[in-house]
PDB file of C-alpha atoms in Angstrom:
ATOM      1  CA  GLY A   1     -15.241  -3.255  -6.747  1.00  0.00           C
ATOM      2  CA  ALA A   2     -13.078  -5.491  -4.610  1.00  0.00           C
ATOM      3  CA  VAL A   3     -13.193  -4.647  -0.940  1.00  0.00           C
ATOM      4  CA  VAL A   4     -10.851  -5.577   1.872  1.00  0.00           C
ATOM      5  CA  SER A   5     -12.147  -5.149   5.389  1.00  0.00           C
ATOM      6  CA  GLN A   6      -9.704  -4.685   8.240  1.00  0.00           C
ATOM      7  CA  HIS A   7     -10.769  -4.820  11.862  1.00  0.00           C
ATOM      8  CA  PRO A   8     -10.387  -3.203  14.328  1.00  0.00           C
ATOM      9  CA  SER A   9      -9.581   0.239  12.980  1.00  0.00           C
ATOM     10  CA  TRP A  10      -8.179   1.511  16.283  1.00  0.00           C
ATOM     11  CA  VAL A  11      -6.810  -0.326  19.319  1.00  0.00           C
ATOM     12  CA  ILE A  12      -5.455   1.087  22.564  1.00  0.00           C
ATOM     13  CA  CYS A  13      -4.189  -1.421  25.104  1.00  0.00           C
ATOM     14  CA  LYS A  14      -1.752  -1.968  27.918  1.00  0.00           C
ATOM     15  CA  SER A  15       1.789  -3.187  27.483  1.00  0.00           C
ATOM     16  CA  GLY A  16       2.001  -6.982  27.542  1.00  0.00           C
ATOM     17  CA  THR A  17      -1.367  -7.514  25.875  1.00  0.00           C
ATOM     18  CA  SER A  18      -1.729  -9.543  22.688  1.00  0.00           C
ATOM     19  CA  VAL A  19      -3.739  -7.926  19.914  1.00  0.00           C
ATOM     20  CA  LYS A  20      -5.341  -9.651  16.942  1.00  0.00           C
ATOM     21  CA  ILE A  21      -6.049  -7.807  13.686  1.00  0.00           C
ATOM     22  CA  GLU A  22      -8.301  -9.326  11.031  1.00  0.00           C
ATOM     23  CA  CYS A  23      -8.129  -8.829   7.291  1.00  0.00           C
ATOM     24  CA  ARG A  24     -11.021 -10.069   5.183  1.00  0.00           C
ATOM     25  CA  SER A  25     -11.601 -10.031   1.454  1.00  0.00           C
ATOM     26  CA  LEU A  26     -15.326  -9.405   1.164  1.00  0.00           C
ATOM     27  CA  ASP A  27     -16.125 -10.216  -2.456  1.00  0.00           C
ATOM     28  CA  PHE A  28     -13.195 -12.243  -3.747  1.00  0.00           C
ATOM     29  CA  GLN A  29     -10.920 -15.065  -2.704  1.00  0.00           C
ATOM     30  CA  ALA A  30      -7.364 -14.202  -1.827  1.00  0.00           C
ATOM     31  CA  THR A  31      -4.737 -16.903  -1.714  1.00  0.00           C
ATOM     32  CA  THR A  32      -2.148 -14.258  -0.924  1.00  0.00           C
ATOM     33  CA  MET A  33      -2.381 -11.402   1.526  1.00  0.00           C
ATOM     34  CA  PHE A  34       0.268  -9.009   2.718  1.00  0.00           C
ATOM     35  CA  TRP A  35       0.833  -7.268   6.024  1.00  0.00           C
ATOM     36  CA  TYR A  36       2.486  -3.861   6.156  1.00  0.00           C
ATOM     37  CA  ARG A  37       3.580  -1.513   8.875  1.00  0.00           C
ATOM     38  CA  GLN A  38       3.629   2.219   8.397  1.00  0.00           C
ATOM     39  CA  PHE A  39       5.342   4.751  10.645  1.00  0.00           C
ATOM     40  CA  PRO A  40       4.206   8.386  10.648  1.00  0.00           C
ATOM     41  CA  LYS A  41       5.126  10.276   7.486  1.00  0.00           C
ATOM     42  CA  GLN A  42       6.745   7.174   6.019  1.00  0.00           C
ATOM     43  CA  SER A  43       6.005   4.645   3.335  1.00  0.00           C
ATOM     44  CA  LEU A  44       4.663   1.149   3.862  1.00  0.00           C
ATOM     45  CA  MET A  45       7.091  -1.499   5.035  1.00  0.00           C
ATOM     46  CA  LEU A  46       6.268  -5.084   4.102  1.00  0.00           C
ATOM     47  CA  MET A  47       6.278  -7.316   7.160  1.00  0.00           C
ATOM     48  CA  ALA A  48       5.158 -10.640   5.774  1.00  0.00           C
ATOM     49  CA  THR A  49       3.391 -12.489   2.994  1.00  0.00           C
ATOM     50  CA  SER A  50       0.485 -14.609   4.101  1.00  0.00           C
ATOM     51  CA  ASN A  51      -0.471 -17.638   1.983  1.00  0.00           C
ATOM     52  CA  GLU A  52      -3.596 -19.651   2.583  1.00  0.00           C
ATOM     53  CA  GLY A  53      -2.769 -23.133   3.783  1.00  0.00           C
ATOM     54  CA  SER A  54       0.928 -22.564   4.369  1.00  0.00           C
ATOM     55  CA  LYS A  55       3.269 -20.698   6.656  1.00  0.00           C
ATOM     56  CA  ALA A  56       3.726 -16.993   6.230  1.00  0.00           C
ATOM     57  CA  THR A  57       6.941 -15.654   4.750  1.00  0.00           C
ATOM     58  CA  TYR A  58       8.487 -12.934   6.892  1.00  0.00           C
ATOM     59  CA  GLU A  59      10.713 -10.131   5.726  1.00  0.00           C
ATOM     60  CA  GLN A  60      14.182  -9.792   7.145  1.00  0.00           C
ATOM     61  CA  GLY A  61      14.156  -8.252  10.584  1.00  0.00           C
ATOM     62  CA  VAL A  62      10.534  -9.074  11.375  1.00  0.00           C
ATOM     63  CA  GLU A  63      10.134 -11.334  14.400  1.00  0.00           C
ATOM     64  CA  LYS A  64       7.976 -14.354  13.598  1.00  0.00           C
ATOM     65  CA  ASP A  65       7.172 -15.032  17.224  1.00  0.00           C
ATOM     66  CA  LYS A  66       6.152 -11.434  17.832  1.00  0.00           C
ATOM     67  CA  PHE A  67       3.934 -11.077  14.783  1.00  0.00           C
ATOM     68  CA  LEU A  68       1.929 -14.275  14.317  1.00  0.00           C
ATOM     69  CA  ILE A  69       0.105 -14.662  11.016  1.00  0.00           C
ATOM     70  CA  ASN A  70      -2.656 -17.139  10.310  1.00  0.00           C
ATOM     71  CA  HIS A  71      -4.284 -17.409   6.884  1.00  0.00           C
ATOM     72  CA  ALA A  72      -7.099 -19.760   7.832  1.00  0.00           C
ATOM     73  CA  SER A  73      -9.243 -19.426   4.722  1.00  0.00           C
ATOM     74  CA  LEU A  74      -9.260 -17.834   1.274  1.00  0.00           C
ATOM     75  CA  THR A  75     -10.971 -14.752   2.692  1.00  0.00           C
ATOM     76  CA  LEU A  76      -9.333 -14.261   6.088  1.00  0.00           C
ATOM     77  CA  SER A  77      -5.832 -13.548   7.369  1.00  0.00           C
ATOM     78  CA  THR A  78      -5.046 -12.499  10.923  1.00  0.00           C
ATOM     79  CA  LEU A  79      -2.048 -10.758  12.436  1.00  0.00           C
ATOM     80  CA  THR A  80      -1.514 -11.180  16.165  1.00  0.00           C
ATOM     81  CA  VAL A  81       0.922  -8.872  17.900  1.00  0.00           C
ATOM     82  CA  THR A  82       1.981 -10.895  20.921  1.00  0.00           C
ATOM     83  CA  SER A  83       2.973  -9.299  24.218  1.00  0.00           C
ATOM     84  CA  ALA A  84       2.800  -5.874  22.649  1.00  0.00           C
ATOM     85  CA  HIS A  85       5.049  -3.077  23.881  1.00  0.00           C
ATOM     86  CA  PRO A  86       5.053   0.659  23.150  1.00  0.00           C
ATOM     87  CA  GLU A  87       7.573   0.216  20.324  1.00  0.00           C
ATOM     88  CA  ASP A  88       4.976  -1.923  18.517  1.00  0.00           C
ATOM     89  CA  SER A  89       2.682   1.077  18.286  1.00  0.00           C
ATOM     90  CA  SER A  90       2.138   1.791  14.615  1.00  0.00           C
ATOM     91  CA  PHE A  91      -0.323   1.753  11.726  1.00  0.00           C
ATOM     92  CA  TYR A  92      -0.784  -1.757  10.328  1.00  0.00           C
ATOM     93  CA  ILE A  93      -2.286  -2.290   6.871  1.00  0.00           C
ATOM     94  CA  CYS A  94      -3.204  -5.486   5.076  1.00  0.00           C
ATOM     95  CA  SER A  95      -3.703  -6.048   1.382  1.00  0.00           C
ATOM     96  CA  ALA A  96      -5.027  -8.877  -0.755  1.00  0.00           C
ATOM     97  CA  PHE A  97      -4.592  -9.961  -4.352  1.00  0.00           C
ATOM     98  CA  PRO A  98      -7.662 -11.397  -6.113  1.00  0.00           C
ATOM     99  CA  ASP A  99      -5.391 -13.856  -7.954  1.00  0.00           C
ATOM    100  CA  SER A 100      -1.756 -14.742  -8.437  1.00  0.00           C
ATOM    101  CA  TYR A 101      -1.038 -12.528 -11.424  1.00  0.00           C
ATOM    102  CA  SER A 102       0.900  -9.329 -10.846  1.00  0.00           C
ATOM    103  CA  ASN A 103      -1.149  -7.204 -13.225  1.00  0.00           C
ATOM    104  CA  GLN A 104      -4.071  -7.390 -10.854  1.00  0.00           C
ATOM    105  CA  PRO A 105      -3.854  -4.609  -8.274  1.00  0.00           C
ATOM    106  CA  GLN A 106      -3.737  -5.406  -4.626  1.00  0.00           C
ATOM    107  CA  HIS A 107      -6.604  -4.049  -2.564  1.00  0.00           C
ATOM    108  CA  PHE A 108      -5.882  -2.502   0.804  1.00  0.00           C
ATOM    109  CA  GLY A 109      -7.743  -2.509   4.058  1.00  0.00           C
ATOM    110  CA  ASP A 110      -8.289   0.788   5.858  1.00  0.00           C
ATOM    111  CA  GLY A 111      -5.581  -0.002   8.375  1.00  0.00           C
ATOM    112  CA  THR A 112      -5.408  -0.510  12.136  1.00  0.00           C
ATOM    113  CA  ARG A 113      -3.959   2.140  14.415  1.00  0.00           C
ATOM    114  CA  LEU A 114      -2.313   0.285  17.326  1.00  0.00           C
ATOM    115  CA  SER A 115      -1.367   2.272  20.423  1.00  0.00           C
ATOM    116  CA  ILE A 116       0.352   0.466  23.294  1.00  0.00           C
ATOM    117  CA  LEU A 117       0.420   2.300  26.606  1.00  0.00           C
TER     118      LEU A 117
ATOM    119  CA  ALA B   1      15.569  -6.455  -8.084  1.00  0.00           C
ATOM    120  CA  GLN B   2      13.213  -3.519  -8.332  1.00  0.00           C
ATOM    121  CA  SER B   3      13.091  -0.046  -6.882  1.00  0.00           C
ATOM    122  CA  VAL B   4      10.907   3.017  -6.973  1.00  0.00           C
ATOM    123  CA  THR B   5      11.934   6.632  -6.530  1.00  0.00           C
ATOM    124  CA  GLN B   6       9.419   9.370  -5.998  1.00  0.00           C
ATOM    125  CA  LEU B   7      11.361  12.460  -6.860  1.00  0.00           C
ATOM    126  CA  ASP B   8       9.445  14.921  -4.676  1.00  0.00           C
ATOM    127  CA  SER B   9       8.587  14.358  -1.035  1.00  0.00           C
ATOM    128  CA  HIS B  10       6.259  17.378  -1.033  1.00  0.00           C
ATOM    129  CA  VAL B  11       4.343  19.097  -3.825  1.00  0.00           C
ATOM    130  CA  SER B  12       2.230  22.198  -3.284  1.00  0.00           C
ATOM    131  CA  VAL B  13      -0.163  23.559  -5.895  1.00  0.00           C
ATOM    132  CA  SER B  14      -3.009  26.025  -5.989  1.00  0.00           C
ATOM    133  CA  GLU B  15      -6.539  24.817  -6.526  1.00  0.00           C
ATOM    134  CA  GLY B  16      -7.350  24.680 -10.229  1.00  0.00           C
ATOM    135  CA  THR B  17      -3.723  24.362 -11.375  1.00  0.00           C
ATOM    136  CA  PRO B  18      -2.086  21.216 -12.803  1.00  0.00           C
ATOM    137  CA  VAL B  19      -0.580  18.502 -10.652  1.00  0.00           C
ATOM    138  CA  LEU B  20       2.597  16.570 -11.478  1.00  0.00           C
ATOM    139  CA  LEU B  21       3.892  13.853  -9.167  1.00  0.00           C
ATOM    140  CA  ARG B  22       7.046  12.198 -10.425  1.00  0.00           C
ATOM    141  CA  CYS B  23       8.024   8.546 -10.184  1.00  0.00           C
ATOM    142  CA  ASN B  24      11.001   6.664 -11.603  1.00  0.00           C
ATOM    143  CA  TYR B  25      11.439   2.928 -11.327  1.00  0.00           C
ATOM    144  CA  SER B  26      13.965   0.235 -12.013  1.00  0.00           C
ATOM    145  CA  SER B  27      13.142  -3.402 -12.592  1.00  0.00           C
ATOM    146  CA  SER B  28      14.870  -6.431 -14.026  1.00  0.00           C
ATOM    147  CA  TYR B  29      11.646  -7.545 -15.675  1.00  0.00           C
ATOM    148  CA  SER B  30       8.549  -5.943 -17.122  1.00  0.00           C
ATOM    149  CA  PRO B  31       6.773  -4.615 -14.070  1.00  0.00           C
ATOM    150  CA  SER B  32       3.248  -3.578 -13.354  1.00  0.00           C
ATOM    151  CA  LEU B  33       3.069  -0.039 -12.042  1.00  0.00           C
ATOM    152  CA  PHE B  34       0.445   1.538  -9.838  1.00  0.00           C
ATOM    153  CA  TRP B  35      -0.397   4.820  -8.200  1.00  0.00           C
ATOM    154  CA  TYR B  36      -2.257   4.790  -4.887  1.00  0.00           C
ATOM    155  CA  VAL B  37      -3.604   7.617  -2.749  1.00  0.00           C
ATOM    156  CA  GLN B  38      -3.763   7.576   1.043  1.00  0.00           C
ATOM    157  CA  HIS B  39      -5.819   9.959   3.147  1.00  0.00           C
ATOM    158  CA  PRO B  40      -4.952  10.364   6.861  1.00  0.00           C
ATOM    159  CA  ASN B  41      -5.497   7.230   8.946  1.00  0.00           C
ATOM    160  CA  LYS B  42      -6.819   5.348   5.942  1.00  0.00           C
ATOM    161  CA  GLY B  43      -5.655   2.530   3.739  1.00  0.00           C
ATOM    162  CA  LEU B  44      -4.531   2.948   0.156  1.00  0.00           C
ATOM    163  CA  GLN B  45      -6.938   3.543  -2.702  1.00  0.00           C
ATOM    164  CA  LEU B  46      -5.976   2.578  -6.248  1.00  0.00           C
ATOM    165  CA  LEU B  47      -5.839   5.535  -8.642  1.00  0.00           C
ATOM    166  CA  LEU B  48      -4.610   3.748 -11.746  1.00  0.00           C
ATOM    167  CA  LYS B  49      -2.459   0.911 -13.037  1.00  0.00           C
ATOM    168  CA  TYR B  50      -0.161   0.149 -15.942  1.00  0.00           C
ATOM    169  CA  THR B  51       0.043  -3.468 -17.068  1.00  0.00           C
ATOM    170  CA  SER B  52       1.798  -3.379 -20.477  1.00  0.00           C
ATOM    171  CA  ALA B  53      -1.206  -2.247 -22.463  1.00  0.00           C
ATOM    172  CA  ALA B  54      -1.664   1.438 -23.376  1.00  0.00           C
ATOM    173  CA  THR B  55       1.180   3.630 -22.160  1.00  0.00           C
ATOM    174  CA  LEU B  56      -1.172   6.468 -21.221  1.00  0.00           C
ATOM    175  CA  VAL B  57      -3.328   5.284 -18.391  1.00  0.00           C
ATOM    176  CA  LYS B  58      -6.442   7.046 -17.162  1.00  0.00           C
ATOM    177  CA  GLY B  59      -7.525   6.622 -13.571  1.00  0.00           C
ATOM    178  CA  ILE B  60     -10.160   7.818 -11.176  1.00  0.00           C
ATOM    179  CA  ASN B  61     -10.825  11.423 -10.156  1.00  0.00           C
ATOM    180  CA  GLY B  62      -9.258  12.840 -13.314  1.00  0.00           C
ATOM    181  CA  PHE B  63      -5.771  11.466 -12.737  1.00  0.00           C
ATOM    182  CA  GLU B  64      -3.673   9.913 -15.464  1.00  0.00           C
ATOM    183  CA  ALA B  65      -0.130   8.627 -15.850  1.00  0.00           C
ATOM    184  CA  GLU B  66       2.161   7.943 -18.770  1.00  0.00           C
ATOM    185  CA  PHE B  67       4.526   4.986 -18.844  1.00  0.00           C
ATOM    186  CA  LYS B  68       7.795   5.930 -20.552  1.00  0.00           C
ATOM    187  CA  LYS B  69      10.069   2.927 -20.827  1.00  0.00           C
ATOM    188  CA  SER B  70      12.998   4.911 -22.246  1.00  0.00           C
ATOM    189  CA  GLU B  71      12.924   7.198 -19.220  1.00  0.00           C
ATOM    190  CA  THR B  72      11.823   4.490 -16.758  1.00  0.00           C
ATOM    191  CA  SER B  73       9.219   6.925 -15.530  1.00  0.00           C
ATOM    192  CA  PHE B  74       5.558   6.749 -14.563  1.00  0.00           C
ATOM    193  CA  HIS B  75       4.582  10.292 -13.633  1.00  0.00           C
ATOM    194  CA  LEU B  76       1.108  11.072 -12.297  1.00  0.00           C
ATOM    195  CA  THR B  77      -0.739  14.137 -13.575  1.00  0.00           C
ATOM    196  CA  LYS B  78      -4.048  15.915 -13.208  1.00  0.00           C
ATOM    197  CA  PRO B  79      -5.078  19.003 -15.213  1.00  0.00           C
ATOM    198  CA  SER B  80      -6.791  20.815 -12.364  1.00  0.00           C
ATOM    199  CA  ALA B  81      -6.279  20.200  -8.653  1.00  0.00           C
ATOM    200  CA  HIS B  82      -9.147  20.087  -6.164  1.00  0.00           C
ATOM    201  CA  MET B  83      -8.888  20.638  -2.440  1.00  0.00           C
ATOM    202  CA  SER B  84      -9.975  17.030  -1.936  1.00  0.00           C
ATOM    203  CA  ASP B  85      -6.841  15.847  -3.777  1.00  0.00           C
ATOM    204  CA  ALA B  86      -4.668  16.802  -0.791  1.00  0.00           C
ATOM    205  CA  ALA B  87      -3.256  13.479   0.426  1.00  0.00           C
ATOM    206  CA  GLU B  88      -0.246  11.173   0.304  1.00  0.00           C
ATOM    207  CA  TYR B  89       0.490   9.497  -3.026  1.00  0.00           C
ATOM    208  CA  PHE B  90       2.471   6.306  -3.527  1.00  0.00           C
ATOM    209  CA  CYS B  91       4.002   4.912  -6.689  1.00  0.00           C
ATOM    210  CA  VAL B  92       4.230   1.114  -6.541  1.00  0.00           C
ATOM    211  CA  VAL B  93       5.935  -1.499  -8.718  1.00  0.00           C
ATOM    212  CA  THR B  94       4.867  -5.139  -8.577  1.00  0.00           C
ATOM    213  CA  LEU B  95       6.335  -8.243 -10.197  1.00  0.00           C
ATOM    214  CA  ASN B  96       4.745 -11.632 -10.828  1.00  0.00           C
ATOM    215  CA  ALA B  97       5.318 -12.885  -7.308  1.00  0.00           C
ATOM    216  CA  GLY B  98       2.969 -10.218  -6.080  1.00  0.00           C
ATOM    217  CA  LYS B  99       5.561  -8.575  -3.877  1.00  0.00           C
ATOM    218  CA  SER B 100       5.409  -4.842  -4.215  1.00  0.00           C
ATOM    219  CA  THR B 101       7.948  -2.105  -3.778  1.00  0.00           C
ATOM    220  CA  PHE B 102       6.643   1.260  -2.619  1.00  0.00           C
ATOM    221  CA  GLY B 103       8.060   4.689  -3.218  1.00  0.00           C
ATOM    222  CA  ASP B 104       8.588   6.880  -0.188  1.00  0.00           C
ATOM    223  CA  GLY B 105       5.451   8.838  -0.981  1.00  0.00           C
ATOM    224  CA  THR B 106       4.675  12.385  -2.065  1.00  0.00           C
ATOM    225  CA  THR B 107       2.582  14.693   0.081  1.00  0.00           C
ATOM    226  CA  LEU B 108       0.316  16.813  -2.079  1.00  0.00           C
ATOM    227  CA  THR B 109      -0.892  20.085  -0.604  1.00  0.00           C
ATOM    228  CA  VAL B 110      -3.591  22.072  -2.396  1.00  0.00           C
ATOM    229  CA  LYS B 111      -3.867  25.747  -1.534  1.00  0.00           C
ATOM    230  CA  PRO B 112      -7.177  27.589  -1.942  1.00  0.00           C
TER     231      PRO B 112
END
C-alpha cells in the first residue's frame, strides 16, 4: 500500500535553532501534501497545504515566516521551523494524497516529535 | 462548510466485548468519510473509508462502519475488542479540495 515516510521521527534542539522535517511519498506521486500539528491529547490541526510547484496555503493563524514549506518535487515536501522556541514544541504530521480526488484517502507519515529546550 | 463530532471522548470496553465509537458529521456536499487509528507517537493509519458506494463499509482488523445519511452518522463498530485495539480513533470528513476536517478523537481503552 501507499507509504509516506517522515523524517526525522524525533528532534531535540536548542532554542533559536531551525529544524527541517521531510515528508516523502515512497510509492506514489503527490501533488498535494498537508502539514498538521498535534498537541497532547488533542486532534490534528491543519497548518498548511503544500502544492508541488506553487506556494503553500497557510491556515489562519499560522505564521508563514515561522513555518516554511517547500514542495520541491512530486514526492517530497519539507517543513522548516525557523528559529524554534519552546512553544513550537509539538508533534508534527504530514499527509499526502495520491491524486486530486477526495475519495482517495490521504496517507500519513509517522510524525515528528519536536522538543525545543 | 463541514464539521465532525465524535460523541465520546473516551470509551472503555472489556476484551472480547463489542466496540462502538460514534461520529456525526455535517457537510454542504456529499463528503467522503474516513476512520483512522493512531497509536502513541505514531501517525494515523486508515481503518476504512466511505466514498458513496456501499453504506456498510468493512475495514481492517475487523472494524466496520455504517453510513446513515438520514442520521448524518458514520459510527465505527467491532464485534469483539482486542487489547491491541487500545488507541486514539479519529473520524474524518474530506471534500473534493482534499482539505479534511478531523473529529476531536475518541480514546479507546480495552480492559483485560
